[in-house]
Each structure stands twice: as structure tokens, then as C-alpha cells.
Coordinates of C-alpha atoms in Angstrom, one line a residue:
M21 CA -6.8 -2.1 -14.5
E22 CA -7.6 -3.5 -10.9
L23 CA -8.9 -0.9 -8.6
G24 CA -8.8 -1.0 -4.8
A25 CA -7.8 1.0 -1.5
Y26 CA -5.2 0.7 1.5
S27 CA -5.1 1.8 4.9
F28 CA -2.7 2.1 8.0
G29 CA -5.5 2.2 10.1
D30 CA -7.4 5.6 11.0
T31 CA -8.0 6.6 14.6
Q32 CA -11.1 8.9 14.9
R33 CA -10.8 12.3 16.7
T34 CA -12.7 13.5 19.5
P35 CA -14.7 17.0 19.3
E36 CA -11.8 18.8 21.3
G37 CA -9.3 17.4 19.0
G38 CA -7.6 14.3 20.8
Y39 CA -7.8 10.8 19.7
R40 CA -10.5 8.1 20.1
S41 CA -9.8 4.4 20.7
T42 CA -7.4 2.4 18.4
S43 CA -9.2 -0.5 18.8
E44 CA -12.1 1.4 17.3
A45 CA -9.9 2.4 14.4
I46 CA -8.9 -1.5 13.6
R47 CA -12.6 -2.6 13.8
N48 CA -13.4 0.4 11.5
L49 CA -10.4 -1.2 8.8
F50 CA -11.8 -4.5 9.0
D51 CA -15.2 -3.1 8.6
A52 CA -14.0 -1.3 5.4
I53 CA -12.3 -4.2 3.7
V54 CA -15.6 -6.3 4.4
H55 CA -17.6 -3.5 2.7
A56 CA -15.1 -3.4 0.0
D57 CA -15.4 -7.1 -0.9
R58 CA -19.2 -6.6 -1.0
A59 CA -18.9 -3.3 -3.1
G60 CA -16.7 -5.2 -5.5
L61 CA -13.2 -4.0 -5.3
D62 CA -10.4 -5.7 -6.7
Y63 CA -7.9 -5.0 -3.9
F64 CA -7.3 -3.9 -0.3
A65 CA -3.8 -3.4 1.1
V66 CA -3.3 -3.0 4.9
G67 CA 0.0 -0.8 5.6
E68 CA 2.2 -1.0 8.7
H69 CA 2.4 1.9 11.0
H70 CA 3.1 2.0 14.8
T71 CA 1.5 5.1 15.7
V72 CA -1.6 6.2 17.6
D73 CA -3.2 8.1 14.4
M74 CA -2.4 5.1 12.0
P75 CA -2.5 1.8 14.5
A76 CA -2.5 -1.1 11.8
S77 CA 1.0 -2.4 13.2
S78 CA -0.1 -6.0 12.4
P79 CA -0.7 -6.0 8.6
G80 CA -0.9 -10.2 8.8
A81 CA -3.3 -10.1 11.6
M82 CA -5.7 -7.9 9.9
I83 CA -5.4 -9.9 6.8
A84 CA -6.3 -12.9 7.9
A85 CA -9.2 -11.8 10.0
A86 CA -10.6 -10.2 6.7
A87 CA -9.5 -13.3 4.7
A88 CA -12.0 -15.4 6.5
A89 CA -14.8 -12.7 6.3
T90 CA -14.6 -11.8 2.5
T91 CA -14.9 -14.1 -0.4
R92 CA -13.5 -12.3 -3.7
I93 CA -11.1 -9.3 -3.0
R94 CA -7.6 -9.7 -2.9
L95 CA -5.7 -8.7 0.3
G96 CA -2.2 -7.6 0.5
S97 CA 0.3 -5.5 2.7
G98 CA 0.9 -2.0 1.8
V99 CA 4.0 -2.2 2.8
S100 CA 5.2 -4.8 5.4
I101 CA 8.3 -3.2 7.0
I102 CA 10.8 -6.1 6.0
S103 CA 13.8 -4.3 7.8
T104 CA 12.2 -4.7 11.2
D105 CA 10.4 -8.0 11.2
D106 CA 11.2 -11.5 10.5
P107 CA 10.9 -12.6 7.1
V108 CA 10.1 -16.1 8.1
R109 CA 7.9 -14.8 10.5
V110 CA 6.1 -12.6 7.9
F111 CA 5.8 -15.3 5.3
Q112 CA 3.8 -17.7 7.7
Q113 CA 1.7 -15.4 8.9
F114 CA 0.6 -14.4 5.0
A115 CA 0.7 -17.8 4.2
T116 CA -1.7 -18.9 6.8
A117 CA -3.8 -15.8 5.7
D118 CA -3.5 -17.1 2.0
S119 CA -4.5 -20.6 3.4
I120 CA -7.5 -18.9 4.7
S121 CA -8.5 -17.0 1.9
G122 CA -8.4 -19.6 -0.7
G123 CA -5.2 -18.3 -2.4
R124 CA -6.0 -14.3 -2.6
V125 CA -3.2 -12.8 -0.4
E126 CA -0.1 -11.2 -1.2
I127 CA 3.1 -9.6 0.3
T128 CA 4.5 -6.0 -0.8
A129 CA 7.9 -5.9 0.7
G130 CA 9.3 -2.3 1.4
R131 CA 11.3 0.1 3.8
G132 CA 8.0 1.7 5.2
S133 CA 7.8 5.4 4.9
S134 CA 8.5 6.4 8.9
I135 CA 11.2 5.1 10.7
E136 CA 9.1 4.5 14.3
S137 CA 9.6 0.6 14.0
F138 CA 13.4 0.6 14.1
P139 CA 13.7 1.9 17.6
L140 CA 10.6 0.0 18.7
F141 CA 12.1 -3.4 17.6
G142 CA 15.6 -2.6 18.5
Y143 CA 17.1 -1.9 15.1
D144 CA 19.8 0.6 14.3
L145 CA 18.9 2.9 11.2
T146 CA 22.5 3.0 10.2
D147 CA 21.9 -0.7 9.0
Y148 CA 18.9 0.6 7.1
D149 CA 20.2 -0.9 3.5
R150 CA 21.8 -4.0 4.8
L151 CA 18.4 -4.8 6.6
Y152 CA 16.5 -4.3 3.8
E153 CA 18.5 -6.1 1.2
E154 CA 19.2 -9.3 3.2
K155 CA 15.9 -9.8 4.8
L156 CA 14.3 -9.4 1.2
D157 CA 16.7 -12.1 0.0
L158 CA 15.7 -14.1 3.0
L159 CA 11.7 -13.6 2.2
L160 CA 12.4 -14.8 -1.5
A161 CA 14.1 -17.8 -0.2
V162 CA 11.3 -18.8 2.0
N163 CA 8.8 -18.1 -0.7
E164 CA 10.6 -20.4 -3.3
S165 CA 10.9 -23.7 -1.1
T166 CA 9.6 -25.3 2.2
D167 CA 13.2 -26.4 3.1
V168 CA 15.3 -23.1 3.5
T169 CA 19.2 -22.9 3.6
W170 CA 19.9 -18.9 4.4
R171 CA 23.1 -17.0 5.7
G172 CA 23.2 -13.3 5.9
T173 CA 24.6 -10.9 8.5
V174 CA 21.3 -9.9 10.3
R175 CA 20.0 -12.6 11.8
P176 CA 20.9 -16.5 12.4
P177 CA 21.5 -18.6 9.7
I178 CA 18.8 -21.2 8.6
D179 CA 20.3 -24.6 7.8
G180 CA 17.8 -26.9 5.7
L181 CA 14.8 -26.1 7.8
S182 CA 11.1 -26.3 6.7
V183 CA 9.1 -23.2 6.8
V184 CA 5.2 -24.1 6.3
P185 CA 2.5 -23.5 5.9
R186 CA 2.8 -23.1 2.5
P187 CA 0.6 -20.9 0.1
V188 CA -2.4 -22.3 -1.9
N189 CA -0.5 -21.6 -5.0
G190 CA 2.9 -22.7 -3.9
R191 CA 4.6 -19.3 -3.9
L192 CA 3.0 -15.7 -2.8
P193 CA 2.9 -12.8 -5.0
I194 CA 5.8 -10.7 -3.4
W195 CA 5.7 -7.2 -4.7
I196 CA 8.5 -4.5 -4.1
G197 CA 7.1 -1.2 -2.4
T198 CA 9.0 1.9 -3.1
G199 CA 8.6 5.5 -3.0
G200 CA 10.2 6.3 -6.0
S201 CA 13.8 5.3 -5.9
A202 CA 15.4 4.3 -9.1
P203 CA 17.7 1.7 -7.4
S204 CA 14.5 -0.1 -6.2
S205 CA 13.1 0.3 -9.3
A206 CA 16.2 -1.3 -11.4
R207 CA 16.2 -4.0 -7.9
A208 CA 12.6 -5.2 -8.7
G209 CA 13.1 -5.2 -12.4
R210 CA 16.4 -7.5 -11.9
L211 CA 14.5 -9.9 -9.3
G212 CA 11.6 -10.3 -11.5
L213 CA 9.1 -9.1 -9.3
P214 CA 6.3 -6.8 -9.6
V215 CA 6.4 -3.0 -8.1
S216 CA 4.4 -0.6 -6.4
Y217 CA 4.9 2.8 -6.4
G218 CA 3.6 5.0 -3.7
I219 CA 2.8 8.4 -5.2
I220 CA 1.9 10.8 -2.3
G221 CA 2.9 14.0 -4.1
G222 CA 4.4 15.9 -7.4
A223 CA 3.1 14.8 -10.8
P224 CA 2.4 11.2 -11.3
Q225 CA 3.6 11.1 -14.6
N226 CA 7.1 11.9 -13.4
F227 CA 7.3 8.3 -12.2
A228 CA 7.4 7.2 -16.2
P229 CA 10.8 6.8 -16.4
L230 CA 11.1 5.0 -13.3
A231 CA 8.5 2.6 -14.8
K232 CA 10.7 2.3 -18.0
L233 CA 13.6 1.5 -15.9
Y234 CA 11.6 -1.2 -14.0
R235 CA 10.9 -3.1 -17.4
T236 CA 14.1 -2.0 -18.9
S237 CA 16.1 -3.6 -16.1
A238 CA 13.5 -6.8 -16.2
E239 CA 13.9 -7.6 -20.0
R240 CA 17.9 -7.3 -19.2
A241 CA 17.6 -10.0 -16.5
G242 CA 15.8 -12.2 -18.8
H243 CA 12.3 -11.7 -16.8
R244 CA 9.0 -11.6 -18.8
G245 CA 5.4 -12.6 -18.4
P246 CA 2.8 -11.6 -15.9
D247 CA 5.0 -11.1 -13.0
I248 CA 6.3 -7.9 -14.8
K249 CA 3.6 -5.2 -13.7
V250 CA 3.5 -1.7 -11.7
S251 CA 0.8 -0.4 -9.1
V252 CA 0.4 2.6 -7.9
A253 CA -1.0 3.8 -4.4
A254 CA -2.3 7.4 -4.1
F255 CA -4.1 9.8 -1.7
G256 CA -7.8 9.8 -3.0
L257 CA -11.3 10.3 -1.8
I258 CA -14.7 10.2 -4.3
A259 CA -17.8 11.9 -3.8
P260 CA -21.0 12.4 -5.9
T261 CA -19.3 15.9 -7.0
K262 CA -15.8 17.2 -7.1
S263 CA -16.6 19.8 -4.8
E264 CA -18.0 17.4 -2.0
A265 CA -14.9 15.3 -2.1
L266 CA -12.4 18.3 -1.7
E267 CA -14.7 19.4 1.2
R268 CA -14.5 16.0 2.7
F269 CA -10.9 15.0 2.3
Y270 CA -9.7 18.3 3.5
P271 CA -10.1 18.0 7.4
G272 CA -8.2 14.8 7.5
W273 CA -5.5 15.9 5.1
R274 CA -4.7 19.2 7.3
N275 CA -5.0 16.9 10.4
M276 CA -2.2 14.3 9.1
H277 CA 0.0 17.0 7.9
T278 CA 0.1 18.8 11.0
V279 CA 0.7 15.5 13.0
M280 CA 3.4 14.8 10.7
G281 CA 4.8 18.0 10.6
T282 CA 5.2 18.3 14.4
R283 CA 6.7 14.6 14.3
R284 CA 9.3 15.8 11.3
G285 CA 9.8 19.3 11.6
W286 CA 7.8 19.9 8.6
P287 CA 6.0 23.3 7.8
A288 CA 2.2 23.9 8.5
P289 CA -0.1 22.4 5.9
D290 CA -0.3 24.7 2.9
D291 CA -4.1 24.8 1.5
R292 CA -2.8 26.0 -1.7
A293 CA -1.1 23.0 -2.1
Y294 CA -3.8 21.1 -1.3
L295 CA -5.8 22.1 -3.9
A296 CA -2.9 21.8 -6.4
Q297 CA -2.6 18.2 -5.4
A298 CA -6.0 17.5 -6.0
H299 CA -6.3 18.8 -9.3
A300 CA -4.6 17.4 -12.6
P301 CA -1.5 17.0 -12.8
G302 CA -1.2 16.4 -8.9
A303 CA -1.2 13.2 -7.1
Y304 CA -4.6 13.3 -5.3
Y305 CA -7.5 11.6 -6.9
V306 CA -10.0 13.3 -4.9
G307 CA -13.0 14.2 -7.0
D308 CA -15.9 12.8 -8.4
P309 CA -16.4 9.5 -10.2
D310 CA -15.5 11.2 -13.6
D311 CA -12.8 12.6 -13.0
V312 CA -10.9 10.2 -10.9
A313 CA -11.6 7.6 -13.6
A314 CA -10.3 10.2 -16.3
R315 CA -7.2 10.9 -14.3
I316 CA -6.5 7.1 -13.6
V317 CA -6.8 6.4 -17.2
D318 CA -4.5 9.2 -18.0
L319 CA -1.5 8.1 -15.7
H320 CA -2.1 4.5 -17.3
S321 CA -1.0 6.2 -20.8
Y322 CA 2.3 7.2 -18.7
L323 CA 2.9 4.2 -16.6
G324 CA 1.2 1.1 -18.1
H325 CA 0.1 0.3 -14.4
A326 CA -2.3 -2.7 -13.7
R327 CA -3.4 -1.5 -10.5
H328 CA -4.6 1.6 -8.9
F329 CA -5.5 1.9 -5.0
L330 CA -6.1 5.0 -2.8
Q331 CA -5.6 5.9 0.7
M332 CA -9.0 7.5 1.8
D333 CA -9.0 7.4 5.6
L334 CA -6.6 9.3 7.2
G335 CA -6.6 12.2 9.8
G336 CA -9.8 11.2 11.2
L337 CA -12.1 10.7 8.1
P338 CA -15.6 9.7 9.1
Q339 CA -16.0 6.1 8.8
D340 CA -19.6 6.6 6.3
V341 CA -17.8 9.0 4.3
F342 CA -14.8 6.1 3.9
L343 CA -17.4 3.3 3.3
E344 CA -19.2 5.7 0.7
S345 CA -16.0 6.6 -1.3
L346 CA -15.2 2.8 -1.7
T347 CA -18.6 2.2 -3.2
L348 CA -18.1 4.8 -5.4
L349 CA -14.8 3.7 -6.5
A350 CA -16.2 0.0 -7.0
T351 CA -19.8 0.8 -8.5
E352 CA -18.9 3.9 -10.6
V353 CA -15.1 4.3 -11.0
K354 CA -14.5 1.0 -12.1
P355 CA -17.0 0.7 -15.2
R356 CA -15.7 4.1 -16.4
V357 CA -12.1 3.2 -16.3
E358 CA -12.9 0.1 -18.0
R359 CA -14.9 1.9 -20.8
L360 CA -12.1 4.4 -21.1
L361 CA -9.4 1.8 -21.4
A362 CA -11.3 -0.3 -24.0
A363 CA -11.6 2.8 -25.8
A364 CA -8.2 4.0 -25.8

């Protein structure tokens, strides 16, 4: 079981409730990735977002910088919004970072949990499905061969042109990111790609039928081996005690839901919902090391997942709290997970 974290960047708040600098948020994210590497975490993903509160809009640039400053941790996007970017440039950016890292970089291709990139880059939401399907097809074609020939409807064709640099190991690991769509699970299986589930609400074990669909689709398409695997991305925070974790994570959770509610017309945050999600069988891995480790291993019994990674820094979480949680995940949760899985 690989353990790690993911982030969209997290802009700190002023005492009056405004925002501090987004450049500070980017620096904090960079420092957190370096800290996670030194602490011994297995994986760190940078997600693509385009808002003041979550300003990590260029995962490739951040991962390239982190690749030069780390030695062991695997780095990836979580996710790259492939629908509104150019797959050739995404591949080139991540292959460049992979070269710097010595072969530690991945791409998770997804549609994204927000739609800000569509108007920002001039795309029409009515083309949502076609953009994703065709651009994913191009990304996979570029990953398979230096010389690329491709035709579609959403961008100009490519006729036998070279795409460089190439990844250290010939190909980049490419995951399919999904929030729980059955067609996405089946697609990942048919393509023989690993799947990453973003579980940010409800009961995580309810994703078991999707994981089964994914594996069944892969088997029917003739795909077996190490690429057929599942990962889980979720909210979470680790502290010395469960009560401390609940107290530390709550203000950021409330800030985030307040902002998102204003943007999307959601109701006000419900404190009862927070507590329900932060205790088993909820989707938030907020607790002490024993609690979080036990819940990760319990979910493994349903999904058989190979990687579990947490978004900790949201809504203005203090940087020192973020770094402590990363340390606890690496030094306290990880060995507990390993012992529990070995015993099982």
C-alpha cells in the first residue's frame, strides 16, 4: 500500500477572512512536497485548479520543480484536466519532469471536479465528452510512440511528427481519474490503465462495485498484470489525537464548503455532516494514526486498492499543521497500515 497526499494549492486567509498571496500558496505547496519526500511518503499529486483559493493551475511546472528537489517520492497530477489542455504539451511537460526525477513521474488524466478551465481556455461545455475522449486518445498515442500520427475533431491532426523528450522508462504511467463514474471505470479497464477514485463523500466501500466493474472490464479486454490497479484519493488529516484532528481540519473544511457553496449554489456547510464523514464509515480520513490506518485497511478489504492519498490542505489550513500531518502519515500511519495488511 502506497500512502501519499495531493493538493490543489491552498491560499492562506487573513484575520479578516480575505486571501493572502497565491504565490505564498505555491511556495507552501512546493515546501510540502519536499517535506513529504524527506518524511518518507510514497506519492504526492498536484491537482489542476484555477481559483484564488486553490491556485495550483500548472501541475507540470510544480512537479518539475519538485522533481529537482526530491529523491525518492513518486510525483503525479491529480488530475490533469486533459479536456481543456493540449495532450502533446501535457506529455512533454511531464516527460521533462520525469527526466529530471529519474523516472518518478506519472499523469492522472481526468475531466476535473470544476469547470473553470472551460471558459478560461475557450472550450464549450457542450463538447465535454468528446473533448475528453479524443484528447485522452491522443495522450495515449503520444505515450506509446515517439513518432505520432493522429486525427480527431477537437484539434488539428498530427502526421508522423516526433514528440520529445521521451520518459526515462519509455512510457509514463497514465491513470484514469474519476469521481465514481461507471463508464469511466469500464473505460479504464478496457484500456488497461490504472484507475484513481476521488472519494470525497458518502461511504467509500460503496465504490466496491465500481472497482469490480473496472477489473472485470480489464479482464474481458485481455489486460492483466501490474497496470491493473486502483488508488483512492480522499480528504484527511492526521494529528496525535482524533479530537485534535477534527478540530484542526474543521475550519478549512468549513471555509472550502462556504466558498464552493457560494460558487455553485450549495447549502451552507452542515457540521453534523462533517462529523458523520469524519468517522467510519465516512469518507474523511481525519483522526489519529491508529484510527486512520485502521480505516484505510478496512477500505482495502473492499477495494483492494494499492495507493491511498489524502488532501489535507484546504480552506487555509496552517502550513505547520499540514507538515505535521504529512510526517504522521509517513512515520506513524504507514507502518501501522503495513502491519495490519501483513496480519490480514
